[in-house]
Amino acid sequence: MTAETLLLLCLNFLFIGALPRIFFKKGSLAPMWWATALPLFISPLTAVLIFFDLMPLFVIELEWARWLSLAGIILNAASIALIALTIGSNRIPLALWHQKDDAPQQIVTFGAYKYVRHPFYTAFLLALLSAVLHAPHLLTLLTLVYGLVILNATAAREEKRLAASELGEEYRSYMQRTGRFLPRMGRE
C-alpha cells in the first residue's frame, strides 16, 4: 500500500464519518448506530497500523498486491462517487440511522435509489472491501464480514418499517424492482 492509496482510503472513510454531520438530520447516536459504524472505524485504523508496520500484513506476491491495490482504488472512487450521488438524490436530509421517530416522508426512487434501495450502505460496503484489498489482514476481512451482516440486518429492519408505513404499498413495489445492495439485472 502506498501513502497515496492510504490517503484515498482514509479520505473515503472520513467522508463516510462526516455524513452524520453534513447530511443526516440531527439525532442521537444510539447503541445500534455505534454497532453499525464500528467496522467503519476499525477498517481504516487497521490500514493505518499496517501501513506504519504496527500490524503484520499477510504475505502477497508483488504482482497480486499491485492488482489488489488498483481494485481498491477503483472501489474507493466508486464508494465516494456513490455517496455523492446518493446525497444528490435526496431533496431533504434523511433521519439519522436507528432513530425511534424515523417516520418516512417519501420514497426516493431516482438517482442512486433507482438501482439499489440502500446506496449509502452499498458505498460503505465498497469502502470496507477496498480496505481488505489495500490492507489484506484478518481484521479487515472480519470487519467486512461484520459490516455486511450488520448493514444487511439494519437494511432489513428499515425495509420492514417502510413496508409497514403509510408508504408501504409504494415501497413494496419499489422492492420488487431494485436490489438491496446490488442492482437487479433485467428489471426496469
Tab-separated table of C-alpha atoms in Angstrom:
chain	number	residue	atom	x	y	z
A	1	MET	CA	0.000	0.000	0.000
A	2	THR	CA	1.336	3.428	-0.909
A	3	ALA	CA	0.837	6.653	1.018
A	4	GLU	CA	-1.473	7.852	-1.763
A	5	THR	CA	-3.731	4.780	-1.593
A	6	LEU	CA	-3.837	5.047	2.214
A	7	LEU	CA	-4.793	8.715	1.885
A	8	LEU	CA	-7.612	7.879	-0.552
A	9	LEU	CA	-8.855	5.100	1.721
A	10	CYS	CA	-8.790	7.386	4.768
A	11	LEU	CA	-10.500	10.222	2.871
A	12	ASN	CA	-13.256	7.812	1.865
A	13	PHE	CA	-13.822	6.760	5.484
A	14	LEU	CA	-13.637	10.395	6.645
A	15	PHE	CA	-16.349	11.268	4.088
A	16	ILE	CA	-18.461	8.418	5.466
A	17	GLY	CA	-17.770	9.549	9.032
A	18	ALA	CA	-18.783	13.113	8.205
A	19	LEU	CA	-22.215	12.088	6.887
A	20	PRO	CA	-23.995	12.383	10.263
A	21	ARG	CA	-22.765	15.982	10.489
A	22	ILE	CA	-23.033	17.140	6.874
A	23	PHE	CA	-26.088	15.318	5.578
A	24	PHE	CA	-28.303	13.477	8.031
A	25	LYS	CA	-30.842	15.188	10.271
A	26	LYS	CA	-29.707	15.632	13.832
A	27	GLY	CA	-30.357	12.719	16.127
A	28	SER	CA	-28.770	10.715	18.885
A	29	LEU	CA	-26.061	8.199	18.179
A	30	ALA	CA	-27.871	5.222	19.660
A	31	PRO	CA	-26.050	1.968	20.532
A	32	MET	CA	-27.235	0.392	17.269
A	33	TRP	CA	-25.697	3.294	15.350
A	34	TRP	CA	-22.343	2.577	17.031
A	35	ALA	CA	-22.696	-1.159	16.326
A	36	THR	CA	-23.310	-0.394	12.656
A	37	ALA	CA	-20.494	2.173	12.450
A	38	LEU	CA	-17.915	0.008	14.248
A	39	PRO	CA	-16.371	-1.604	11.127
A	40	LEU	CA	-16.160	1.839	9.506
A	41	PHE	CA	-13.811	2.884	12.323
A	42	ILE	CA	-11.825	-0.356	12.582
A	43	SER	CA	-11.008	-0.804	8.863
A	44	PRO	CA	-9.174	2.486	8.280
A	45	LEU	CA	-7.435	2.203	11.662
A	46	THR	CA	-6.206	-1.271	10.705
A	47	ALA	CA	-4.972	0.026	7.335
A	48	VAL	CA	-3.038	2.829	9.052
A	49	LEU	CA	-1.470	0.381	11.534
A	50	ILE	CA	-0.453	-1.909	8.682
A	51	PHE	CA	0.965	0.986	6.660
A	52	PHE	CA	3.198	2.038	9.564
A	53	ASP	CA	4.253	-1.592	10.190
A	54	LEU	CA	2.500	-1.690	13.559
A	55	MET	CA	0.434	-4.701	12.496
A	56	PRO	CA	1.662	-7.613	10.371
A	57	LEU	CA	0.329	-7.855	6.835
A	58	PHE	CA	-0.432	-11.146	5.079
A	59	VAL	CA	2.237	-12.007	2.535
A	60	ILE	CA	1.030	-11.344	-1.008
A	61	GLU	CA	3.011	-11.737	-4.185
A	62	LEU	CA	4.095	-8.347	-5.503
A	63	GLU	CA	2.184	-8.840	-8.767
A	64	TRP	CA	-1.081	-9.575	-6.932
A	65	ALA	CA	-0.576	-6.732	-4.457
A	66	ARG	CA	-0.448	-4.222	-7.298
A	67	TRP	CA	-3.695	-5.537	-8.822
A	68	LEU	CA	-5.438	-5.652	-5.460
A	69	SER	CA	-4.366	-2.080	-4.792
A	70	LEU	CA	-5.691	-0.972	-8.177
A	71	ALA	CA	-9.020	-2.681	-7.476
A	72	GLY	CA	-9.082	-0.992	-4.065
A	73	ILE	CA	-8.525	2.424	-5.661
A	74	ILE	CA	-11.414	1.812	-8.061
A	75	LEU	CA	-13.680	0.689	-5.203
A	76	ASN	CA	-12.755	3.767	-3.141
A	77	ALA	CA	-13.557	6.048	-6.063
A	78	ALA	CA	-16.843	4.196	-6.640
A	79	SER	CA	-17.732	4.483	-2.940
A	80	ILE	CA	-17.055	8.231	-2.855
A	81	ALA	CA	-18.985	8.771	-6.108
A	82	LEU	CA	-21.934	6.703	-4.859
A	83	ILE	CA	-22.103	8.692	-1.619
A	84	ALA	CA	-22.093	11.951	-3.583
A	85	LEU	CA	-24.771	10.645	-5.976
A	86	THR	CA	-26.885	9.465	-3.049
A	87	ILE	CA	-26.663	12.828	-1.303
A	88	GLY	CA	-27.672	14.469	-4.587
A	89	SER	CA	-30.618	12.076	-4.944
A	90	ASN	CA	-32.236	13.307	-1.732
A	91	ARG	CA	-34.138	16.577	-1.665
A	92	ILE	CA	-34.109	16.625	2.132
A	93	PRO	CA	-31.655	15.159	4.648
A	94	LEU	CA	-32.545	11.689	5.886
A	95	ALA	CA	-33.129	10.821	9.511
A	96	LEU	CA	-30.015	9.654	11.328
A	97	TRP	CA	-29.798	5.876	11.485
A	98	HIS	CA	-31.714	3.951	14.110
A	99	GLN	CA	-33.951	6.741	15.370
A	100	LYS	CA	-37.214	5.677	17.023
A	101	ASP	CA	-39.152	8.528	15.384
A	102	ASP	CA	-37.801	7.860	11.899
A	103	ALA	CA	-41.098	8.012	10.013
A	104	PRO	CA	-40.674	8.076	6.220
A	105	GLN	CA	-41.804	11.221	4.459
A	106	GLN	CA	-41.266	9.987	0.909
A	107	ILE	CA	-39.848	7.089	-1.064
A	108	VAL	CA	-36.875	8.145	-3.196
A	109	THR	CA	-36.691	6.031	-6.360
A	110	PHE	CA	-34.414	8.054	-8.614
A	111	GLY	CA	-30.714	8.792	-8.784
A	112	ALA	CA	-28.747	6.146	-6.893
A	113	TYR	CA	-32.019	4.753	-5.499
A	114	LYS	CA	-33.139	3.779	-8.993
A	115	TYR	CA	-30.662	0.887	-8.831
A	116	VAL	CA	-30.348	-0.068	-5.146
A	117	ARG	CA	-32.516	0.520	-2.094
A	118	HIS	CA	-29.599	1.340	0.217
A	119	PRO	CA	-26.923	3.180	-1.765
A	120	PHE	CA	-25.246	4.595	1.357
A	121	TYR	CA	-24.836	1.081	2.737
A	122	THR	CA	-23.567	-0.118	-0.638
A	123	ALA	CA	-20.954	2.657	-0.570
A	124	PHE	CA	-19.960	1.635	2.965
A	125	LEU	CA	-19.525	-1.977	1.849
A	126	LEU	CA	-17.406	-0.848	-1.120
A	127	ALA	CA	-15.192	1.081	1.315
A	128	LEU	CA	-14.852	-1.944	3.603
A	129	LEU	CA	-13.986	-4.166	0.642
A	130	SER	CA	-11.391	-1.650	-0.546
A	131	ALA	CA	-9.800	-1.757	2.921
A	132	VAL	CA	-9.460	-5.545	2.597
A	133	LEU	CA	-7.797	-5.118	-0.802
A	134	HIS	CA	-5.422	-2.389	0.388
A	135	ALA	CA	-4.655	-3.994	3.735
A	136	PRO	CA	-5.345	-7.729	3.457
A	137	HIS	CA	-5.473	-8.746	7.079
A	138	LEU	CA	-7.761	-10.973	9.121
A	139	LEU	CA	-9.084	-7.899	10.957
A	140	THR	CA	-10.060	-6.026	7.771
A	141	LEU	CA	-11.678	-9.206	6.441
A	142	LEU	CA	-13.638	-9.665	9.663
A	143	THR	CA	-14.780	-6.027	9.587
A	144	LEU	CA	-16.029	-6.557	6.039
A	145	VAL	CA	-17.975	-9.669	7.076
A	146	TYR	CA	-19.322	-7.950	10.211
A	147	GLY	CA	-20.218	-4.858	8.154
A	148	LEU	CA	-22.116	-6.960	5.633
A	149	VAL	CA	-24.053	-8.755	8.373
A	150	ILE	CA	-24.900	-5.630	10.410
A	151	LEU	CA	-25.779	-3.494	7.369
A	152	ASN	CA	-27.955	-6.285	5.980
A	153	ALA	CA	-29.773	-6.581	9.330
A	154	THR	CA	-30.153	-2.802	9.548
A	155	ALA	CA	-31.463	-2.593	5.988
A	156	ALA	CA	-33.945	-5.417	6.631
A	157	ARG	CA	-35.243	-3.637	9.751
A	158	GLU	CA	-35.594	-0.347	7.845
A	159	GLU	CA	-37.376	-2.098	4.979
A	160	LYS	CA	-39.804	-3.770	7.366
A	161	ARG	CA	-40.663	-0.382	8.895
A	162	LEU	CA	-41.057	1.228	5.469
A	163	ALA	CA	-43.238	-1.615	4.179
A	164	ALA	CA	-45.495	-1.228	7.240
A	165	SER	CA	-45.748	2.574	6.910
A	166	GLU	CA	-48.300	4.682	5.043
A	167	LEU	CA	-45.977	4.417	2.042
A	168	GLY	CA	-45.846	0.626	2.316
A	169	GLU	CA	-47.541	-0.261	-0.963
A	170	GLU	CA	-45.252	2.069	-2.913
A	171	TYR	CA	-42.205	0.718	-1.053
A	172	ARG	CA	-43.098	-2.939	-1.619
A	173	SER	CA	-43.447	-2.214	-5.340
A	174	TYR	CA	-40.073	-0.467	-5.273
A	175	MET	CA	-38.529	-3.504	-3.534
A	176	GLN	CA	-39.679	-5.701	-6.423
A	177	ARG	CA	-37.724	-3.551	-8.906
A	178	THR	CA	-34.480	-2.936	-7.025
A	179	GLY	CA	-31.903	-4.898	-5.094
A	180	ARG	CA	-30.917	-4.168	-1.533
A	181	PHE	CA	-27.198	-3.517	-2.161
A	182	LEU	CA	-26.691	-4.654	-5.753
A	183	PRO	CA	-28.784	-3.708	-8.793
A	184	ARG	CA	-31.238	-6.303	-10.012
A	185	MET	CA	-30.431	-7.311	-13.539
A	186	GLY	CA	-33.169	-7.281	-16.135
A	187	ARG	CA	-35.569	-5.109	-14.107
A	188	GLU	CA	-36.559	-1.603	-15.176
